mmCIF file of N, CA and C in Angstrom:
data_model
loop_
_atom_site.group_PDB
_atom_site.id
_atom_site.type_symbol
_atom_site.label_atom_id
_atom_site.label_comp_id
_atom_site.label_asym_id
_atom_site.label_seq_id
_atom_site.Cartn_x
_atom_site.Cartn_y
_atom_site.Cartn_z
ATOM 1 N N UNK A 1 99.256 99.578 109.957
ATOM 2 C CA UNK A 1 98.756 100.921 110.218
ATOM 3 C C UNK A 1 99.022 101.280 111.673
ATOM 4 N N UNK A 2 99.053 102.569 112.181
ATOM 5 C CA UNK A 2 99.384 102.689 112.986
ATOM 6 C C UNK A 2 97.940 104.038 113.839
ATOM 7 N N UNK A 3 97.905 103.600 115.060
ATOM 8 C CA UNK A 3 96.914 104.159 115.344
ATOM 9 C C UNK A 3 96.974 104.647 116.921
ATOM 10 N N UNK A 4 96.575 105.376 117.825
ATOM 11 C CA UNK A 4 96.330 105.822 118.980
ATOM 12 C C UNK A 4 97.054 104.773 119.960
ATOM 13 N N UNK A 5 96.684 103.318 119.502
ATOM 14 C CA UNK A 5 97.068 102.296 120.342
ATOM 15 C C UNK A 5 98.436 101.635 119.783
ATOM 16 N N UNK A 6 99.215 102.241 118.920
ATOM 17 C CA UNK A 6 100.199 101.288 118.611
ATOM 18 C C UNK A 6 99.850 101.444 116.853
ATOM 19 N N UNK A 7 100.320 99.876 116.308
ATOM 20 C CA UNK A 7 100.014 99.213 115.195
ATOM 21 C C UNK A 7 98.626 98.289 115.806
ATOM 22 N N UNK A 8 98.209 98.356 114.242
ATOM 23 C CA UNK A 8 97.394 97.291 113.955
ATOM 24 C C UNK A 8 97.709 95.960 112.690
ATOM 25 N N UNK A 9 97.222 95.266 112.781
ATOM 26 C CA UNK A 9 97.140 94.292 111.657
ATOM 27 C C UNK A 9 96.051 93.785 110.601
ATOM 28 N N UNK A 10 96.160 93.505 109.542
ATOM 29 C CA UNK A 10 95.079 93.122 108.832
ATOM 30 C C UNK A 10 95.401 92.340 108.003
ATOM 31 N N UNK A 11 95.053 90.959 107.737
ATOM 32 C CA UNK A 11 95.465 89.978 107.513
ATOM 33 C C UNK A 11 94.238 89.416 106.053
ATOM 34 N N UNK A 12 94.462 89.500 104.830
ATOM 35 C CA UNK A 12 93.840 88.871 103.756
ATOM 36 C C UNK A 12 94.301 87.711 103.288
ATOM 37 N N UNK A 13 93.541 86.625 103.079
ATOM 38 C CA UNK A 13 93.723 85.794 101.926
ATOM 39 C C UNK A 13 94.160 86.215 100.526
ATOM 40 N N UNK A 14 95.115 84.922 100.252
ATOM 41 C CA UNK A 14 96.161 85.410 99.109
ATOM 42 C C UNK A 14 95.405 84.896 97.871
ATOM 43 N N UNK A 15 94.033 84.765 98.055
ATOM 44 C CA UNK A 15 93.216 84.867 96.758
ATOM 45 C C UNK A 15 92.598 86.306 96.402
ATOM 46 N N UNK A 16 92.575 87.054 97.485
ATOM 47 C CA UNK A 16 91.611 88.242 97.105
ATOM 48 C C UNK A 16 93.317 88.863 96.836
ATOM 49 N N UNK A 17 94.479 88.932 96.269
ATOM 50 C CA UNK A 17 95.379 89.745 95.832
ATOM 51 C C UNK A 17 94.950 89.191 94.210
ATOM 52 N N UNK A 18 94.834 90.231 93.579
ATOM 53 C CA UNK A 18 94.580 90.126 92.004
ATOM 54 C C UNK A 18 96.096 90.266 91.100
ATOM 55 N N UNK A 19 96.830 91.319 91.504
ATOM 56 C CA UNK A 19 97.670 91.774 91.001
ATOM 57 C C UNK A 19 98.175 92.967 91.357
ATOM 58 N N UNK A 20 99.640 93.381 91.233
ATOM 59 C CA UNK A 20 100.203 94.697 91.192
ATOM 60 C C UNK A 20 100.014 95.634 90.898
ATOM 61 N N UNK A 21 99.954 97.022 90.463
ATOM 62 C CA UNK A 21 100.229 98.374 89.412
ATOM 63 C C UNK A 21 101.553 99.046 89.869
ATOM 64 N N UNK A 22 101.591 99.999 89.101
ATOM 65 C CA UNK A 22 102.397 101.080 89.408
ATOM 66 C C UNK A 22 100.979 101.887 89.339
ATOM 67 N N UNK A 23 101.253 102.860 90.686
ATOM 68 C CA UNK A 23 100.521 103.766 91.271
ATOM 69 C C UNK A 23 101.926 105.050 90.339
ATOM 70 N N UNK A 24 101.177 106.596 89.647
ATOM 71 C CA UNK A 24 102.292 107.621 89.239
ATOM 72 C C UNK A 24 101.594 108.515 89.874
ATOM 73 N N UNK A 25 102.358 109.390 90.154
ATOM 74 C CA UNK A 25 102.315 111.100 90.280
ATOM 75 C C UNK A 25 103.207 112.159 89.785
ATOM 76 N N UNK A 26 102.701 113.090 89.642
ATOM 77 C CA UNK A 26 103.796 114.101 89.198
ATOM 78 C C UNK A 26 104.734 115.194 90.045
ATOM 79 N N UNK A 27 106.078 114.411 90.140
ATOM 80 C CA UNK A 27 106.757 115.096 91.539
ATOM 81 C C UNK A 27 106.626 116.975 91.464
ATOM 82 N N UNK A 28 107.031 117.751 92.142
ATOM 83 C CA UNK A 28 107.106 119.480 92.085
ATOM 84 C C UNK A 28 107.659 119.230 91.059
ATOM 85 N N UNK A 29 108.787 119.057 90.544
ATOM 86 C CA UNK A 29 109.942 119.125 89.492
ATOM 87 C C UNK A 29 109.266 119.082 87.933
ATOM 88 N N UNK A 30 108.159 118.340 88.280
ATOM 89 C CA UNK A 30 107.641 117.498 87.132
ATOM 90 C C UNK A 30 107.713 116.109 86.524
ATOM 91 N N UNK A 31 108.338 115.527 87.351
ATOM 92 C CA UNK A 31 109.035 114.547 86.705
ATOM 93 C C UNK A 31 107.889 113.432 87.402
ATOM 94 N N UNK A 32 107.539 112.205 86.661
ATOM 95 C CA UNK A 32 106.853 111.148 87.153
ATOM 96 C C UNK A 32 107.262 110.482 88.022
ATOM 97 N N UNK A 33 106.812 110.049 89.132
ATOM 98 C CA UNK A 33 106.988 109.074 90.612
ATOM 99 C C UNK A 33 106.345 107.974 90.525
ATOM 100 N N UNK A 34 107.131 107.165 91.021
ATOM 101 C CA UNK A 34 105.562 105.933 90.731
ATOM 102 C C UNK A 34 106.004 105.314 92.621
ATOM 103 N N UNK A 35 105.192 104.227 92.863
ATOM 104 C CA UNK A 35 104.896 103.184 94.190
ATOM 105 C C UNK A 35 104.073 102.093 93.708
ATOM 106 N N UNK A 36 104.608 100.638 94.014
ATOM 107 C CA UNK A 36 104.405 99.902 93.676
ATOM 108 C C UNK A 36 102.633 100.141 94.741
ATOM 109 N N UNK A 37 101.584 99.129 94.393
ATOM 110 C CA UNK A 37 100.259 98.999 94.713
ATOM 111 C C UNK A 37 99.440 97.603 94.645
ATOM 112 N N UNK A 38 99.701 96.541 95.662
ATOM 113 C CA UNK A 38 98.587 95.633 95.658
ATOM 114 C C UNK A 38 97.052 95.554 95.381
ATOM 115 N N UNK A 39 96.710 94.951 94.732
ATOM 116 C CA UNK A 39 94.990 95.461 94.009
ATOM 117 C C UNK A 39 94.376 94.372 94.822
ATOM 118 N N UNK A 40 93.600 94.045 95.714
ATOM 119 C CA UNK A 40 92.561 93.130 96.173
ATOM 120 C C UNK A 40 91.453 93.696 95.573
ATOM 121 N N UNK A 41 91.346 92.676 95.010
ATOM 122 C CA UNK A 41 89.773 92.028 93.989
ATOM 123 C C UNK A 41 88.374 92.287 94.622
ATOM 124 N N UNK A 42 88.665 91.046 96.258
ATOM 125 C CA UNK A 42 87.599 90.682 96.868
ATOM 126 C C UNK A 42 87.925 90.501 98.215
ATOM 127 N N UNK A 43 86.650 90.376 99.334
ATOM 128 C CA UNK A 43 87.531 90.390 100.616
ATOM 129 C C UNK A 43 87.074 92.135 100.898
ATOM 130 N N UNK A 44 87.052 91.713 102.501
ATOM 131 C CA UNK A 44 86.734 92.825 103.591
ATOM 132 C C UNK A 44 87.593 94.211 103.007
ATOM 133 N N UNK A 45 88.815 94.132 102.754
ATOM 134 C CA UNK A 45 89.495 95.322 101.833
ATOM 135 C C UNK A 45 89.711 95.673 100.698
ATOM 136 N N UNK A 46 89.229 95.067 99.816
ATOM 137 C CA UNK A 46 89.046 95.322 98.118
ATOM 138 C C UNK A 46 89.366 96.722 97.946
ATOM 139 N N UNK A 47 90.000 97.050 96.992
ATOM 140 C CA UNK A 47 91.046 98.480 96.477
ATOM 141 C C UNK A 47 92.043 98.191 96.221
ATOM 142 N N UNK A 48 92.747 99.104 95.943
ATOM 143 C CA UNK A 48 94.234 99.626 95.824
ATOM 144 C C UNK A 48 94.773 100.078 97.316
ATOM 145 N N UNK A 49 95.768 99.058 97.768
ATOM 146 C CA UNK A 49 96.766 99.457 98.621
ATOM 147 C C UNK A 49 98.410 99.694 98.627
ATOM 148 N N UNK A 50 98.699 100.743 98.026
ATOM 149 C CA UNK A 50 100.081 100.738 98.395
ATOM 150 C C UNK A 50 101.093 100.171 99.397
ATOM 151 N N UNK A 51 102.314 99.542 98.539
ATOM 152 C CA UNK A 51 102.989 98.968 99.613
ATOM 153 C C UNK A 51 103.907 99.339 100.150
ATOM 154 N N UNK A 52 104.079 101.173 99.908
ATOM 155 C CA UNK A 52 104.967 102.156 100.571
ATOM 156 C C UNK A 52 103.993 103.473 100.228
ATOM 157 N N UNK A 53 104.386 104.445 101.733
ATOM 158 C CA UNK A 53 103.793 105.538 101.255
ATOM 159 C C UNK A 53 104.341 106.413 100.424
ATOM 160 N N UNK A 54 106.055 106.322 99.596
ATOM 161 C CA UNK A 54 106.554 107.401 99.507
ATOM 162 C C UNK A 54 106.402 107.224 97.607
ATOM 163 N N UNK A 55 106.231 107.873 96.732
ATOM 164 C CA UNK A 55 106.806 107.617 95.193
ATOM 165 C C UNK A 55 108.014 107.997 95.204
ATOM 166 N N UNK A 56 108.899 107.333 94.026
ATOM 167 C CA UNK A 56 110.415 107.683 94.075
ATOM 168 C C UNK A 56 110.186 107.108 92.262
ATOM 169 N N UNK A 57 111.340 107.974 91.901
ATOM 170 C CA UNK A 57 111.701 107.815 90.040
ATOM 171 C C UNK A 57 112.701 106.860 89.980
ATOM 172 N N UNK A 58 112.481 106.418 90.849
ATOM 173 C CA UNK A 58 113.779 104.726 90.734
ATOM 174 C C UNK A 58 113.133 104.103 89.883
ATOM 175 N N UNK A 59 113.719 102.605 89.521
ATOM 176 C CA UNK A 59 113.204 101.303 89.230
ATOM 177 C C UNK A 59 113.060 100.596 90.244
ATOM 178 N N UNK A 60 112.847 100.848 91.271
ATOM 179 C CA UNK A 60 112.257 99.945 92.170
ATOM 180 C C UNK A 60 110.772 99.927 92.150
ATOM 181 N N UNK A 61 109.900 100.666 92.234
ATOM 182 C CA UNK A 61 108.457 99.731 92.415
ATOM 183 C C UNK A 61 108.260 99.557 90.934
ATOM 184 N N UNK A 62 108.635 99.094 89.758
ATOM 185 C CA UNK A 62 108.353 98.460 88.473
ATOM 186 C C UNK A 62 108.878 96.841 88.480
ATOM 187 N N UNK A 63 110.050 96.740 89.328
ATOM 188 C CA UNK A 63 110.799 95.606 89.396
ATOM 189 C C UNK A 63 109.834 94.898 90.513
ATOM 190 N N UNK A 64 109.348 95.669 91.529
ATOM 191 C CA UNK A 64 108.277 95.186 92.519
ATOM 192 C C UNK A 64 107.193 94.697 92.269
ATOM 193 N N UNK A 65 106.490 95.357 91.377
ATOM 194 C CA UNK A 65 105.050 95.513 90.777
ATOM 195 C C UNK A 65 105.573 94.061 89.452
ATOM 196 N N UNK A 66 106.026 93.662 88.248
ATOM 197 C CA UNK A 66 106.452 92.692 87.635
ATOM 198 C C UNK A 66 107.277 91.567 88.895
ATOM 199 N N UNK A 67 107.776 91.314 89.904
ATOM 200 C CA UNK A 67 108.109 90.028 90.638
ATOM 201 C C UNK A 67 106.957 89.448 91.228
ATOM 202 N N UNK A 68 105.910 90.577 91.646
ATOM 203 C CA UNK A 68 104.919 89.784 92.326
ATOM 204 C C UNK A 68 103.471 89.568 91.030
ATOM 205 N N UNK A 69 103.406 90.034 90.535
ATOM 206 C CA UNK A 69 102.948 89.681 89.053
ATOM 207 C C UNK A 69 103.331 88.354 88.289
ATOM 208 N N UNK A 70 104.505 87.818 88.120
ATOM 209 C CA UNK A 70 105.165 86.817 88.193
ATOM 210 C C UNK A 70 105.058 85.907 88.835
ATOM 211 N N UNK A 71 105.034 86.229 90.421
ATOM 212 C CA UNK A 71 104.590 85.098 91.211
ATOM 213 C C UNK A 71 103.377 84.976 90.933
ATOM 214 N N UNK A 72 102.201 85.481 91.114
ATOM 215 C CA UNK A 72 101.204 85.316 90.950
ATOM 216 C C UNK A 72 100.713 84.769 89.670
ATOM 217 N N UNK A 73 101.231 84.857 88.697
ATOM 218 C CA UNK A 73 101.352 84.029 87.324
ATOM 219 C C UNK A 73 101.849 82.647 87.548
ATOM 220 N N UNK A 74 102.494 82.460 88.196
ATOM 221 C CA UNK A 74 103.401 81.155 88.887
ATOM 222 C C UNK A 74 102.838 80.298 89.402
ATOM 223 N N UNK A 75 101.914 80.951 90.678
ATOM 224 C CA UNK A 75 101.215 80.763 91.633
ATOM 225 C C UNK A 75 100.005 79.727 90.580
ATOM 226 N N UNK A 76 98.910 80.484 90.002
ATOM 227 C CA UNK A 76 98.613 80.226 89.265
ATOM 228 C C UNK A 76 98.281 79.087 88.459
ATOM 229 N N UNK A 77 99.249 78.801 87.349
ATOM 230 C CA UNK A 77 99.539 77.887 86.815
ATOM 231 C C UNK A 77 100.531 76.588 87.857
ATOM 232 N N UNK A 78 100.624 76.508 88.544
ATOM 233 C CA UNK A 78 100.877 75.971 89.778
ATOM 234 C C UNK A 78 99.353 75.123 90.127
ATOM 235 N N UNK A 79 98.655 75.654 90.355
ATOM 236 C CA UNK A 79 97.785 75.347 91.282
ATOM 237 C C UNK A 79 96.610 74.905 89.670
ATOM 238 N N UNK A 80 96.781 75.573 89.063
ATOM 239 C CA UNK A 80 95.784 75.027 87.777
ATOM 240 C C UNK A 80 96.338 73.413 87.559
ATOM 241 N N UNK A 81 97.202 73.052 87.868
ATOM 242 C CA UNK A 81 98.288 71.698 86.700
ATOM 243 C C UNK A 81 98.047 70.933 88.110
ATOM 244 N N UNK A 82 97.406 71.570 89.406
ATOM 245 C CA UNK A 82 97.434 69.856 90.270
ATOM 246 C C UNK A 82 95.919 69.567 90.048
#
């Protein structure tokens, strides 16, 4: 974020990330936009944070939103099996 003084930082544990979404809107045109969106669970920032401000009708934040979904499925069962 950026503020009066510069940037700032804010730093969570990678337990309070729950999972991805696609965040949509409906561009002027009409047409659906989406932005990929980190969900923290728990932890000082719990919500929905987008991980860009802009929506775009690409396949990019779906391919974003399913890789880190994935990892986190990964992650997961990873850490369940030690």
């Amino acid at each position: 974020k950026r503020n009066l003084f510069g940037y700032s930082e804010v730093r969570h544990a990678l337990s309070d990330l729950s999972e991805a979404v696609l965040e949509s809107t409906t561009g002027s045109k009409g047409s659906t936009l989406y932005r990929p969106v980190l969900v923290l669970a728990t932890g000082m920032s719990a919500g929905r944070h987008p991980i860009v401000a802009a929506y775009t009708n690409t396949s990019g934040p779906r391919r974003v939103v399913e890789a880190v979904n994935r990892w986190l499925t990964a992650a997961a069962a990873q850490e369940t099996a030690v």
